Amino acid sequence: MNKERKLIIAGNWKMNKTVAEATDLLADLTRDLAAVKEVDIVVCPPFTALQSVSKAILETKNIKLGAQNMSENNFGAFTGEICAGMLKEFSVRYVILGHSERRLYQKESDALIAKKASAVHAAALKPIVCVGETLAEREANQTEKVLETQVRGSLAGLTKEQIVETVLAYEPVWAIGTGKTATTQQAQDAHAFIRRLLAKMFDEAAAKKVRIQYGGSVKPANAKELMSQLDVDGALVGGASLEARSFADIIKNSI
Ligand code: PGA
């Protein structure tokens, strides 16, 4: 597939995988994906498995490591939090921010996500900033309004240089873990809307460089059609990234 931007496909393992399971999964992925050069591949294990996966990843050239969250602070009395310096010890390159589960359960706001995004960039890491509407919001025709608020709020304060090093993930909340996928048209429309918005916030050239992933029940069977859309530049995969076969097939089917 000849795309304007290099595809980036990330596996979000969420709160799954012990250290032993994580290293096994990585070993299988390394074997299955060794020949793939066309896609930036990222795996995001839980914090507890970062160290062991990081060691295994050093032997692979084409799989990069991501974290699922990060503190906006650099050190100090923040019980339970993990900062950029700690992630960098394990060669983490990407950090997922503002996933809808954190927006919902940890009440993360756009303003907090923006602070985290700045901290991620300050540490020379790359954020994957998630946005997406709920079913009620879509049915009330609020999708674009919600996306605009989230995109403007979560990226507030970033520079043009930083936005081109930022990945966005459009994840309609109603499609996450539900088996319901946005139609390719719904995905393309939302991605194109986000890119037009980025052009207004930054400029056309910067907006053209930003990669926007789709997330929400991505599977081997629907990956190709989704990735063929003009403004879909990759995927953020949850459930189907927990098994080597399905994650590898998503990547191979997207090429
Ligand atoms: P899913 O999750 O692929 O299981 O729908 C996607 C996500 O939450 O990033």
Coordinates of C-alpha atoms and ligand atoms in Angstrom, one line a residue:
M1 CA 0.0 0.0 0.0
N2 CA 1.5 3.3 -1.0
K3 CA 0.6 5.9 1.6
E4 CA 1.6 9.5 2.0
R5 CA 2.6 8.9 5.6
K6 CA 4.3 5.7 7.0
L7 CA 1.8 3.6 8.8
I8 CA 2.1 3.2 12.5
I9 CA 0.4 0.2 14.2
A10 CA 0.5 0.0 18.0
G11 CA -0.6 -2.8 20.3
N12 CA -2.2 -1.5 23.5
W13 CA -2.0 -4.5 25.9
K14 CA -3.8 -2.6 28.6
M15 CA -3.8 -4.4 32.0
N16 CA -2.9 -7.8 30.5
K17 CA 0.2 -10.0 30.4
T18 CA 2.6 -11.1 33.2
V19 CA 6.3 -10.7 32.6
A20 CA 6.5 -14.3 31.3
E21 CA 3.5 -13.9 29.0
A22 CA 4.8 -10.6 27.7
T23 CA 8.2 -12.0 26.8
D24 CA 6.6 -14.9 25.1
L25 CA 4.3 -12.7 23.1
L26 CA 7.3 -10.5 22.1
A27 CA 9.3 -13.5 21.0
D28 CA 6.4 -14.7 18.7
L29 CA 6.0 -11.2 17.3
T30 CA 9.7 -10.9 16.6
R31 CA 9.6 -14.1 14.7
D32 CA 6.4 -13.3 12.7
L33 CA 7.3 -9.7 11.9
A34 CA 11.1 -9.8 11.3
A35 CA 10.7 -9.0 7.6
V36 CA 8.3 -6.1 8.0
K37 CA 9.9 -2.7 7.2
E38 CA 7.0 -0.8 5.8
V39 CA 5.2 -0.1 9.1
D40 CA 6.3 1.4 12.3
I41 CA 5.4 -1.3 14.9
V42 CA 4.9 -0.4 18.5
V43 CA 3.9 -2.6 21.5
C44 CA 2.7 -1.0 24.8
P45 CA 2.9 -3.5 27.6
P46 CA 1.9 -2.7 31.2
F47 CA 4.6 -0.9 33.2
T48 CA 5.6 -4.1 35.1
A49 CA 6.6 -5.8 31.8
L50 CA 8.5 -2.9 30.3
Q51 CA 11.9 -4.0 31.5
S52 CA 11.7 -7.5 30.2
V53 CA 10.1 -6.6 26.9
S54 CA 12.7 -3.8 26.5
K55 CA 15.5 -6.3 26.8
A56 CA 13.9 -8.6 24.2
I57 CA 13.2 -5.6 21.9
L58 CA 16.9 -4.6 21.7
E59 CA 17.4 -7.7 19.6
T60 CA 14.7 -6.6 17.1
K61 CA 15.1 -3.7 14.8
N62 CA 11.6 -3.0 13.8
I63 CA 9.5 -3.2 17.0
K64 CA 9.5 -0.1 19.3
L65 CA 8.3 0.1 22.8
G66 CA 5.5 2.3 24.2
A67 CA 4.0 3.0 27.6
Q68 CA 0.3 3.3 28.3
N69 CA 0.5 6.4 30.4
M70 CA 2.9 8.9 32.0
S71 CA 2.9 11.5 34.7
E72 CA 3.0 15.2 33.8
N73 CA 5.6 15.6 36.6
N74 CA 9.3 14.7 36.4
F75 CA 9.8 13.4 40.0
G76 CA 8.6 13.7 43.5
A77 CA 5.7 12.9 45.8
F78 CA 3.2 11.5 43.3
T79 CA 2.3 8.1 44.7
G80 CA 1.7 5.5 42.1
E81 CA 2.9 7.6 39.2
I82 CA 5.6 6.9 36.6
C83 CA 7.7 9.7 35.0
A84 CA 9.5 10.2 31.7
G85 CA 12.9 9.5 33.1
M86 CA 11.8 6.1 34.4
L87 CA 10.3 5.1 31.0
K88 CA 13.5 6.2 29.2
E89 CA 15.5 3.7 31.2
F90 CA 13.7 1.0 29.3
S91 CA 14.1 2.6 25.9
V92 CA 10.4 3.6 25.7
R93 CA 9.8 5.7 22.6
Y94 CA 6.0 6.3 22.6
V95 CA 3.5 7.0 25.3
I96 CA -0.3 6.6 24.9
L97 CA -2.1 9.5 26.5
G98 CA -5.8 10.2 27.2
H99 CA -7.1 6.8 26.3
S100 CA -10.9 6.8 26.7
E101 CA -10.5 4.3 29.6
R102 CA -8.3 6.8 31.5
R103 CA -10.6 9.7 30.6
L104 CA -13.5 7.6 32.0
Y105 CA -12.0 5.8 35.0
Q106 CA -9.3 8.2 36.1
K107 CA -11.2 11.3 35.0
E108 CA -8.4 12.6 32.9
S109 CA -9.2 16.0 31.4
D110 CA -8.0 17.5 28.1
A111 CA -6.0 20.0 30.2
L112 CA -4.2 17.2 32.0
I113 CA -3.5 15.3 28.8
A114 CA -2.1 18.5 27.3
K115 CA 0.3 18.8 30.2
K116 CA 1.3 15.2 29.8
A117 CA 1.8 15.7 26.1
S118 CA 4.2 18.6 26.7
A119 CA 6.1 16.5 29.3
V120 CA 6.4 13.6 26.8
H121 CA 7.8 15.9 24.2
A122 CA 10.2 17.6 26.7
A123 CA 11.6 14.1 27.3
A124 CA 12.0 13.6 23.5
L125 CA 9.4 10.8 23.5
K126 CA 6.4 10.7 21.2
P127 CA 2.9 10.9 22.5
I128 CA 0.0 8.9 21.0
V129 CA -2.9 11.2 22.0
C130 CA -6.4 9.5 21.9
V131 CA -9.6 11.2 21.1
G132 CA -13.1 9.9 20.3
E133 CA -16.8 10.3 20.9
T134 CA -19.3 8.1 22.8
L135 CA -22.3 6.5 21.2
A136 CA -24.6 9.1 22.8
E137 CA -22.5 11.9 21.4
R138 CA -22.5 10.4 17.9
E139 CA -26.2 9.8 17.9
A140 CA -26.7 13.4 19.0
N141 CA -24.6 14.6 16.0
Q142 CA -22.0 15.9 18.4
T143 CA -19.0 13.9 17.0
E144 CA -17.2 16.8 15.4
K145 CA -17.9 19.2 18.3
V146 CA -16.5 16.6 20.8
L147 CA -13.5 15.8 18.6
E148 CA -12.7 19.6 18.2
T149 CA -12.9 20.1 22.0
Q150 CA -10.7 17.1 22.7
V151 CA -8.1 17.8 19.9
R152 CA -7.8 21.5 20.8
G153 CA -7.7 20.8 24.5
S154 CA -5.4 17.8 24.5
L155 CA -2.8 19.5 22.2
A156 CA -2.9 22.9 23.8
G157 CA 0.5 24.5 24.0
L158 CA 2.3 22.1 21.5
T159 CA 4.5 23.8 18.9
K160 CA 4.5 23.0 15.2
E161 CA 7.7 21.1 15.6
Q162 CA 6.1 19.0 18.4
I163 CA 2.8 18.3 16.5
V164 CA 4.6 16.6 13.6
E165 CA 6.2 14.3 16.2
T166 CA 2.8 13.5 17.8
V167 CA 0.6 10.6 16.8
L168 CA -3.2 11.0 17.2
A169 CA -5.5 8.1 17.7
Y170 CA -9.2 8.4 16.7
E171 CA -11.0 5.9 18.8
P172 CA -14.8 6.1 18.8
V173 CA -15.6 4.9 22.4
W174 CA -18.5 2.8 21.1
A175 CA -16.1 0.7 19.0
I176 CA -13.6 -0.1 21.7
G177 CA -13.7 -3.7 22.8
T178 CA -17.2 -4.1 21.5
G179 CA -16.6 -5.8 18.2
K180 CA -18.3 -2.8 16.5
T181 CA -16.0 -1.1 14.1
A182 CA -16.6 2.3 12.6
T183 CA -17.4 2.0 8.9
T184 CA -14.4 3.0 6.7
Q185 CA -16.4 6.1 5.7
Q186 CA -17.0 7.1 9.3
A187 CA -13.3 6.6 10.1
Q188 CA -12.2 8.5 7.1
D189 CA -14.6 11.4 7.8
A190 CA -13.4 11.7 11.4
H191 CA -9.7 11.5 10.4
A192 CA -10.2 14.1 7.6
F193 CA -12.0 16.4 10.1
I194 CA -9.1 16.1 12.6
R195 CA -6.6 16.8 9.9
R196 CA -8.5 19.9 8.8
L197 CA -8.6 21.0 12.4
L198 CA -4.8 20.5 12.8
A199 CA -4.3 22.7 9.7
K200 CA -6.3 25.5 11.3
M201 CA -4.5 25.0 14.7
F202 CA -1.0 24.7 13.2
D203 CA -0.7 24.9 9.4
E204 CA -1.3 22.8 6.3
A205 CA 2.2 21.4 6.0
A206 CA 2.3 20.3 9.6
A207 CA -1.2 18.7 9.5
K208 CA -0.1 16.7 6.4
K209 CA 2.7 15.1 8.4
V210 CA 0.7 14.0 11.5
R211 CA -0.2 10.4 11.6
I212 CA -3.7 9.6 12.8
Q213 CA -4.4 6.0 13.9
Y214 CA -7.8 4.4 14.0
G215 CA -8.7 2.4 17.0
G216 CA -11.7 0.3 18.0
S217 CA -12.1 -3.4 17.3
V218 CA -9.4 -3.5 14.6
K219 CA -9.0 -7.1 13.4
P220 CA -7.1 -8.9 10.6
A221 CA -10.3 -9.0 8.6
N222 CA -11.0 -5.2 8.6
A223 CA -7.4 -3.8 8.8
K224 CA -6.8 -3.6 5.1
E225 CA -10.0 -1.6 4.3
L226 CA -9.5 0.8 7.2
M227 CA -5.8 1.4 6.3
S228 CA -6.6 2.0 2.7
Q229 CA -8.5 5.2 3.6
L230 CA -6.6 8.4 2.7
D231 CA -6.3 9.9 6.2
V232 CA -6.0 6.6 8.2
D233 CA -2.3 6.2 9.0
G234 CA -2.3 3.2 11.2
A235 CA -4.1 1.5 14.1
L236 CA -4.2 1.4 17.8
V237 CA -5.1 -2.2 18.6
G238 CA -6.4 -3.5 21.9
G239 CA -7.9 -7.0 22.1
A240 CA -6.4 -8.3 18.9
S241 CA -2.9 -7.2 20.0
L242 CA -2.8 -9.7 22.8
E243 CA -2.2 -12.6 20.5
A244 CA 0.8 -12.7 18.2
R245 CA -1.1 -14.2 15.2
S246 CA -3.8 -11.6 15.1
F247 CA -1.5 -8.6 15.7
A248 CA 0.9 -9.8 13.1
D249 CA -1.9 -10.5 10.6
I250 CA -3.3 -7.0 11.1
I251 CA 0.1 -5.6 10.2
K252 CA 0.7 -7.8 7.2
N253 CA -2.8 -7.2 5.9
S254 CA -2.2 -3.5 6.1
I255 CA 0.9 -3.4 3.9
Ligands
PGA1 P1 -9.9 -2.8 21.0 O1 -9.3 -1.6 21.8 O2 -9.0 -3.0 19.8 O3 -10.0 -3.9 21.9 O4 -11.3 -2.3 20.5 C1 -8.7 -0.5 21.2 C2 -8.1 0.5 22.2 O5 -8.7 0.6 23.3 O6 -7.1 1.1 21.9

